[in-house]
Coordinates of C-alpha atoms and ligand atoms in Angstrom, one line a residue:
M16 CA 76.5 168.9 18.1
K17 CA 73.5 170.2 16.2
K18 CA 71.7 168.5 13.5
K19 CA 70.5 170.2 10.4
Q20 CA 67.0 169.4 9.5
N21 CA 67.1 166.4 6.7
P22 CA 65.9 167.2 3.1
E23 CA 64.1 164.2 2.9
S24 CA 61.5 165.7 0.3
L25 CA 64.1 167.6 -1.6
G26 CA 65.7 167.2 -4.6
I27 CA 68.7 165.0 -5.2
E28 CA 71.2 167.9 -5.5
T29 CA 70.0 169.5 -2.2
K30 CA 70.3 166.2 -0.6
L31 CA 73.8 165.9 -1.8
V32 CA 75.0 169.3 -0.2
H33 CA 73.2 169.1 3.0
G34 CA 72.1 165.6 4.2
G35 CA 73.4 164.4 7.0
S36 CA 75.4 167.5 7.9
L37 CA 76.3 167.6 11.9
Q38 CA 77.3 171.1 13.1
S39 CA 79.2 171.8 16.2
Q40 CA 78.8 175.2 18.5
F41 CA 81.3 177.1 16.3
G42 CA 78.7 177.0 13.2
E43 CA 81.3 176.1 10.8
T44 CA 79.7 176.4 7.3
S45 CA 81.9 173.1 6.1
E46 CA 81.7 170.1 7.9
A47 CA 84.3 169.5 10.4
L48 CA 86.9 166.9 10.4
F49 CA 87.0 164.6 13.9
L50 CA 90.3 163.0 14.3
N51 CA 89.6 161.1 17.3
S52 CA 89.2 157.6 17.8
S53 CA 87.1 157.6 21.3
F54 CA 84.9 159.7 23.4
S55 CA 84.6 160.6 27.0
Y56 CA 81.5 160.9 29.1
E57 CA 80.1 163.4 31.7
T58 CA 79.5 160.9 34.0
A59 CA 79.5 156.8 34.6
E60 CA 75.8 156.9 34.5
E61 CA 75.7 158.7 31.0
G62 CA 78.2 155.8 29.9
E63 CA 76.4 153.2 31.1
K64 CA 73.2 154.6 29.3
L65 CA 75.0 154.6 26.2
F66 CA 75.9 151.0 26.3
I67 CA 72.6 149.6 27.0
G68 CA 70.9 151.7 24.5
E69 CA 69.3 154.0 26.7
A70 CA 70.8 157.1 25.0
E71 CA 72.2 158.2 21.9
G72 CA 75.7 159.0 20.9
F73 CA 79.1 158.1 19.7
K74 CA 80.8 155.4 21.3
Y75 CA 83.8 154.2 19.4
G76 CA 85.6 154.9 16.2
R77 CA 85.3 151.5 14.8
Y78 CA 81.9 151.5 14.4
S79 CA 80.2 155.1 15.3
H80 CA 81.9 158.5 14.7
P81 CA 80.7 161.9 13.8
N82 CA 82.5 161.9 10.2
L83 CA 80.9 158.3 9.5
A84 CA 77.6 159.0 10.6
M85 CA 77.3 162.3 8.3
L86 CA 78.6 160.5 5.5
E87 CA 76.4 157.4 6.1
E88 CA 73.4 159.6 6.3
R89 CA 74.3 161.6 3.6
F90 CA 74.8 158.2 1.2
A91 CA 71.6 156.8 2.4
L92 CA 69.3 160.1 1.2
M93 CA 71.1 159.8 -1.8
E94 CA 70.2 156.3 -2.3
G95 CA 66.6 156.6 -1.2
T96 CA 67.2 154.0 1.7
E97 CA 67.4 153.8 5.4
A98 CA 70.7 153.0 6.3
C99 CA 74.3 152.8 5.0
V100 CA 77.9 151.8 6.3
V101 CA 80.9 153.0 4.8
T102 CA 84.1 150.6 4.6
A103 CA 87.8 151.2 4.0
S104 CA 87.3 149.7 0.5
G105 CA 84.8 148.7 -2.2
M106 CA 86.2 145.0 -1.3
A107 CA 85.9 145.6 2.4
A108 CA 82.4 146.5 1.6
L109 CA 81.8 143.3 -0.5
F110 CA 83.3 140.9 1.9
A111 CA 81.7 142.2 5.1
T112 CA 78.4 141.9 3.0
L113 CA 78.9 138.4 2.3
M114 CA 80.3 137.2 5.5
C115 CA 78.1 138.6 7.5
Q116 CA 75.3 136.4 6.2
L117 CA 76.8 133.4 5.2
K118 CA 78.1 130.2 6.9
T119 CA 79.2 126.6 5.9
G120 CA 76.9 124.8 3.4
D121 CA 75.5 128.1 1.8
H122 CA 75.0 128.5 -1.7
V123 CA 76.0 132.0 -3.4
V124 CA 75.2 133.0 -7.1
A125 CA 76.9 135.5 -9.1
S126 CA 77.3 136.8 -12.5
G127 CA 80.1 135.1 -14.7
T128 CA 81.8 138.5 -15.4
L129 CA 83.0 140.3 -12.4
F130 CA 85.8 142.3 -11.1
S131 CA 88.6 140.3 -10.6
S132 CA 88.9 140.6 -6.9
C133 CA 85.1 140.0 -6.4
Q134 CA 85.6 136.9 -8.5
Y135 CA 88.5 135.7 -6.1
I136 CA 86.6 136.1 -3.2
I137 CA 83.4 134.2 -4.5
T138 CA 85.5 131.4 -6.3
Q139 CA 88.8 131.4 -3.7
I140 CA 87.7 132.3 -0.3
L141 CA 84.1 131.2 0.2
P142 CA 84.8 127.7 -1.1
R143 CA 87.4 127.4 2.0
F144 CA 84.5 127.9 4.4
G145 CA 82.4 125.1 2.7
I146 CA 80.4 128.0 0.9
S147 CA 79.5 126.9 -2.7
F148 CA 78.9 129.1 -5.7
T149 CA 77.6 129.1 -9.3
L150 CA 78.1 131.6 -11.8
V151 CA 75.9 132.3 -14.6
E152 CA 76.0 134.2 -17.6
A153 CA 74.3 137.8 -17.9
D154 CA 71.6 136.9 -20.2
D155 CA 71.0 133.1 -19.1
M156 CA 67.5 133.7 -17.4
E157 CA 66.7 130.0 -17.2
G158 CA 70.4 129.7 -15.6
W159 CA 69.7 132.6 -12.9
K160 CA 66.5 130.7 -12.3
R161 CA 68.1 127.2 -11.7
A162 CA 70.9 128.4 -9.6
I163 CA 69.0 131.0 -7.4
E164 CA 66.3 128.1 -7.0
T165 CA 68.8 125.7 -5.4
R166 CA 67.6 125.0 -2.1
N167 CA 70.6 126.5 0.2
T168 CA 71.0 129.7 -2.0
V169 CA 71.2 132.7 0.5
C170 CA 72.4 135.8 -1.7
V171 CA 73.1 136.6 -5.2
F172 CA 75.8 138.9 -6.4
V173 CA 75.3 141.0 -9.8
E174 CA 77.7 143.4 -11.0
T175 CA 75.9 145.2 -13.7
P176 CA 77.2 146.8 -16.0
A177 CA 79.9 144.3 -15.2
N178 CA 83.7 145.3 -15.4
P179 CA 85.4 145.5 -18.0
T180 CA 82.8 144.0 -20.6
L181 CA 79.9 146.0 -19.8
E182 CA 77.5 143.1 -20.0
L183 CA 74.1 144.2 -18.4
V184 CA 72.0 141.9 -16.0
D185 CA 68.2 142.9 -15.8
I186 CA 68.1 143.9 -12.1
K187 CA 64.1 143.5 -11.9
A188 CA 64.1 140.3 -13.4
I189 CA 66.8 138.7 -10.9
A190 CA 64.9 140.5 -8.1
N191 CA 61.6 138.6 -9.1
I192 CA 63.2 135.6 -8.9
C193 CA 64.7 136.3 -5.6
K194 CA 62.1 138.1 -3.4
P195 CA 59.5 134.8 -3.0
L196 CA 62.7 132.8 -2.0
G197 CA 64.0 135.5 0.8
V198 CA 67.1 135.1 -1.0
K199 CA 69.1 138.4 -0.9
L200 CA 70.2 140.5 -3.8
I201 CA 73.4 142.4 -3.7
I202 CA 74.1 144.8 -6.4
D203 CA 77.7 146.3 -7.1
N204 CA 76.8 149.3 -8.7
V205 CA 80.0 151.0 -9.3
F206 CA 80.1 151.3 -13.1
A207 CA 76.6 153.0 -13.3
T208 CA 77.1 155.0 -10.0
P209 CA 74.0 156.1 -7.8
L210 CA 73.1 158.8 -10.1
V211 CA 72.5 156.7 -13.4
Q212 CA 71.3 153.4 -11.8
S213 CA 68.9 152.8 -8.6
P214 CA 69.1 149.1 -8.0
L215 CA 67.3 149.3 -4.3
A216 CA 64.5 150.6 -6.4
L217 CA 64.4 148.2 -8.9
G218 CA 64.2 145.4 -6.3
A219 CA 67.5 144.7 -4.9
D220 CA 68.0 144.2 -1.1
I221 CA 71.7 145.5 -0.9
V222 CA 73.7 147.8 -3.1
M223 CA 77.4 148.5 -2.5
Y224 CA 80.1 150.9 -3.8
S225 CA 83.7 151.2 -4.2
T226 CA 83.9 154.8 -3.3
T227 CA 87.3 154.9 -4.8
K228 CA 85.6 155.2 -8.2
H229 CA 83.3 158.4 -9.3
I230 CA 82.3 159.0 -5.7
D231 CA 85.7 160.2 -4.5
G232 CA 86.1 161.0 -8.4
Q233 CA 89.4 162.6 -7.8
G234 CA 91.6 159.6 -7.3
R235 CA 92.5 160.4 -3.5
T236 CA 91.3 157.5 -1.5
L237 CA 90.1 154.3 -1.3
G238 CA 86.7 153.0 0.3
G239 CA 83.3 151.3 0.0
A240 CA 79.7 151.8 0.9
I241 CA 76.9 149.3 1.7
L242 CA 73.4 150.5 1.7
S243 CA 70.3 148.6 2.4
S244 CA 67.2 148.6 5.0
R245 CA 67.9 149.6 8.7
K246 CA 66.8 146.0 9.7
F247 CA 69.7 144.3 7.4
I248 CA 72.3 147.0 8.4
D249 CA 71.6 147.0 12.2
E250 CA 70.7 143.2 12.7
T251 CA 73.0 141.5 10.2
L252 CA 75.8 143.8 8.9
M253 CA 76.7 145.7 11.9
P254 CA 77.1 143.1 14.5
F255 CA 79.9 141.6 11.8
V256 CA 81.6 145.4 11.1
R257 CA 81.5 146.5 14.4
H258 CA 83.5 143.3 15.7
T259 CA 85.7 143.1 12.8
G260 CA 86.6 146.2 11.8
P261 CA 86.4 147.1 8.2
H262 CA 85.3 150.7 8.7
M263 CA 86.4 153.8 6.6
S264 CA 89.1 156.0 8.1
H265 CA 87.5 159.2 9.5
F266 CA 89.3 161.4 7.4
N267 CA 88.5 159.6 4.5
A268 CA 84.6 159.8 5.5
W269 CA 85.0 163.6 5.9
L270 CA 86.8 164.1 2.5
L271 CA 83.9 161.8 0.5
L272 CA 81.3 164.1 2.4
K273 CA 82.7 166.9 0.2
S274 CA 82.8 164.7 -2.6
L275 CA 79.2 163.9 -2.8
E276 CA 78.3 167.5 -2.8
T277 CA 79.8 167.7 -6.6
L278 CA 78.5 164.3 -7.2
H279 CA 75.8 164.8 -9.9
L280 CA 77.7 167.6 -11.6
R281 CA 80.6 165.5 -12.3
I282 CA 78.4 162.3 -13.2
E283 CA 76.4 164.2 -15.9
R284 CA 79.9 165.6 -17.5
H285 CA 81.3 161.8 -17.3
C286 CA 78.5 160.2 -18.7
S287 CA 77.7 163.1 -21.4
N288 CA 81.4 163.0 -22.4
A289 CA 81.4 158.5 -22.4
Q290 CA 78.7 159.1 -25.1
A291 CA 80.1 161.5 -27.3
I292 CA 83.4 159.5 -27.3
A293 CA 81.4 156.0 -27.9
E294 CA 79.6 158.0 -30.7
I295 CA 83.0 158.7 -32.4
L296 CA 84.4 155.1 -31.9
D297 CA 81.5 153.4 -33.1
N298 CA 81.8 152.4 -37.0
H299 CA 85.3 154.1 -36.7
P300 CA 87.5 151.7 -39.2
A301 CA 90.1 151.1 -36.3
V302 CA 87.5 150.0 -34.0
S303 CA 86.6 146.1 -34.5
R304 CA 83.9 146.5 -31.6
L305 CA 82.3 149.0 -29.2
I306 CA 80.6 148.6 -26.4
Y307 CA 78.6 151.2 -24.7
P308 CA 75.0 150.9 -23.0
G309 CA 74.0 154.3 -24.2
L310 CA 74.1 153.0 -28.1
K311 CA 71.6 150.9 -29.9
S312 CA 74.6 148.6 -31.2
H313 CA 74.9 147.4 -27.4
P314 CA 73.3 144.0 -27.5
Q315 CA 71.6 144.7 -24.4
Y316 CA 70.3 147.9 -25.3
E317 CA 66.7 147.2 -24.1
I318 CA 68.0 146.3 -20.5
A319 CA 70.2 149.5 -20.5
K320 CA 67.2 151.7 -21.6
K321 CA 65.0 150.0 -18.8
Q322 CA 67.4 150.4 -15.5
M323 CA 69.9 153.0 -16.5
K324 CA 69.3 156.9 -16.8
N325 CA 71.8 157.0 -19.5
G326 CA 75.0 154.8 -21.0
G327 CA 76.7 155.5 -18.0
P328 CA 80.5 156.8 -17.4
I329 CA 82.9 153.7 -18.8
I330 CA 83.0 152.7 -22.6
A331 CA 84.9 149.3 -23.7
F332 CA 86.3 148.7 -27.6
E333 CA 88.2 146.5 -29.2
L334 CA 90.8 147.8 -31.9
K335 CA 91.9 145.8 -35.1
G336 CA 95.0 144.3 -34.9
G337 CA 95.1 142.8 -31.2
K338 CA 97.5 143.9 -28.3
K339 CA 100.0 145.4 -30.9
S340 CA 97.5 148.1 -32.0
A341 CA 95.8 148.5 -28.1
F342 CA 99.4 149.5 -27.0
Q343 CA 100.4 151.6 -29.9
F344 CA 96.8 153.4 -29.5
M345 CA 97.6 153.8 -25.6
N346 CA 101.2 155.1 -26.1
A347 CA 99.9 157.9 -28.4
L348 CA 97.5 159.4 -26.0
K349 CA 98.4 162.9 -25.0
I350 CA 95.7 163.7 -22.3
I351 CA 94.2 160.2 -21.4
D352 CA 96.3 158.6 -18.6
I353 CA 97.3 155.4 -18.8
S354 CA 96.2 153.3 -15.5
N355 CA 94.1 150.3 -14.1
N356 CA 91.9 152.7 -12.0
L357 CA 88.8 154.3 -13.0
G358 CA 86.3 157.3 -12.1
N359 CA 88.8 160.1 -12.0
T360 CA 88.0 163.4 -13.2
K361 CA 91.0 162.8 -15.6
S362 CA 90.0 160.3 -18.3
I363 CA 92.0 157.0 -17.9
I364 CA 92.6 154.2 -20.6
T365 CA 93.0 150.6 -19.2
H366 CA 94.2 147.2 -21.1
P367 CA 92.2 144.6 -19.1
A368 CA 93.8 141.5 -20.1
S369 CA 97.6 142.9 -19.2
T370 CA 96.5 144.4 -16.1
T371 CA 93.1 143.9 -14.0
H372 CA 92.2 140.8 -15.4
A373 CA 95.8 139.6 -15.9
S374 CA 95.6 137.3 -12.9
I375 CA 92.7 135.2 -13.7
G376 CA 94.4 133.4 -16.6
E377 CA 93.9 133.5 -20.2
D378 CA 91.3 130.9 -20.6
A379 CA 89.0 132.3 -18.0
R380 CA 89.6 135.7 -19.6
L381 CA 88.7 134.7 -23.2
R382 CA 85.8 133.1 -22.1
I383 CA 84.3 136.4 -20.4
G384 CA 85.4 138.2 -23.7
I385 CA 88.4 139.7 -22.3
N386 CA 91.0 139.5 -25.3
D387 CA 94.0 141.1 -26.2
S388 CA 92.3 144.0 -28.2
L389 CA 89.9 145.0 -25.5
L390 CA 90.5 148.7 -23.9
R391 CA 88.4 150.3 -21.2
L392 CA 88.2 153.9 -21.3
S393 CA 87.0 155.8 -18.4
A394 CA 85.8 159.2 -19.4
G395 CA 86.9 162.2 -17.5
I396 CA 85.4 165.5 -17.2
E397 CA 87.6 167.4 -19.5
N398 CA 87.0 169.5 -22.6
I399 CA 84.9 167.0 -24.9
D400 CA 86.8 168.3 -28.1
D401 CA 90.3 167.8 -26.5
L402 CA 89.1 164.2 -25.6
K403 CA 87.9 163.6 -29.2
N404 CA 91.2 164.9 -30.8
D405 CA 93.1 163.0 -28.4
I406 CA 91.4 159.8 -29.2
L407 CA 91.3 160.5 -33.1
N408 CA 95.1 161.2 -33.2
A409 CA 96.1 158.4 -31.3
L410 CA 94.1 156.2 -33.8
K411 CA 96.0 157.6 -36.5
A412 CA 99.3 156.4 -34.8
I413 CA 98.3 152.6 -35.3
S414 CA 100.2 151.1 -37.9
Ligands
PLP525 C1 87.2 148.8 -8.0 C2 86.0 148.3 -8.2 C3 85.5 147.1 -6.7 C4 86.7 147.2 -5.7 O1 86.9 148.4 -5.0 P1 88.2 148.9 -4.3 O2 87.5 150.3 -3.4 O3 89.1 148.9 -5.0 O4 88.1 147.7 -3.0 C5 84.6 146.4 -6.9 N1 83.8 146.3 -7.9 C6 83.8 146.8 -8.8 C7 83.0 146.8 -10.3 C8 84.8 147.9 -9.2 O5 85.2 148.7 -10.5

């Protein structure tokens, strides 16, 4: 395999197209797909050298493989960090990130509003192993400080913007509390995407993604990614990953490598469409509340301006008239799909209370602001006038 020179000093668009590429002796212009689980060696001595670390090469598909290597290198270049591990899903990424560094007696701090499965891991699974947790409201800086300074805190997990209420957490402020204590700050950057927010540059230690969302961007695969320093990946994460097997399938890694090539173009359109839709919903008579980080009406607009390049690709809003209006509106949409997923070229509307956050129960839902009127819109890349018309017509259908 021939390795192309990595474009370290070049623009992000160039890195996304060329970074990490490996080319075989055939000179293929699109990166090849290798559907193999293992590798053979010319000699016994060569195998021995690989395993004692005296030679470099691929050993076994659970932890080293050309398609994983190409994707991980391109991903790390995009994020501006040293190393990456890609996993079978976003949840596998979070679970590996936590379990590789936690033990009985440790304490984890997390934001109060989380993707429901992230909440389940932290509040239901970790306690079974004697790992305690504290959940903190996004803007309660005193609360963050107190919880993080608890003696046995090992890591902090923050989702910003949060799913689905788009609350923001000031990444730099939390990083400043964590750093002197040696506490690791993990950011779930799914809602911002790597092109809108750079948590590592703001002081976070680890950033994770569900590549299922905007990174695949076309609704085809499940996947996850963990990005951090070479030291964390090699010494803490990799020993856990190579022995427990949450790695991404080689086929999905190949497919996502191609997704990264167009990511900046897609994200630009997702975000400009989201901004335009948010502007027509803001102050619309059928809308009782609009939440979008790209508009001054967002209660934490100042944080958005500091850490996000724009408002991002997701909008949340509440309709007057509760669940009945929300369902009437959804059912009247002709272009926008009804789904619980997000981050697709196709625009998607979600009613979190009855789907993604149904399992956490009504009390927990209301506490974090997920009422029956709340809708989440993942802006796609369709023609913006078609989307606006679809939304305005559906709003008229509410009785
Ligand atoms: C979807 C999602 C996840 C989980 O990712 P999967 O790929 O579905 O496992 C985690 N965090 C956030 C914010 C998400 O939107």
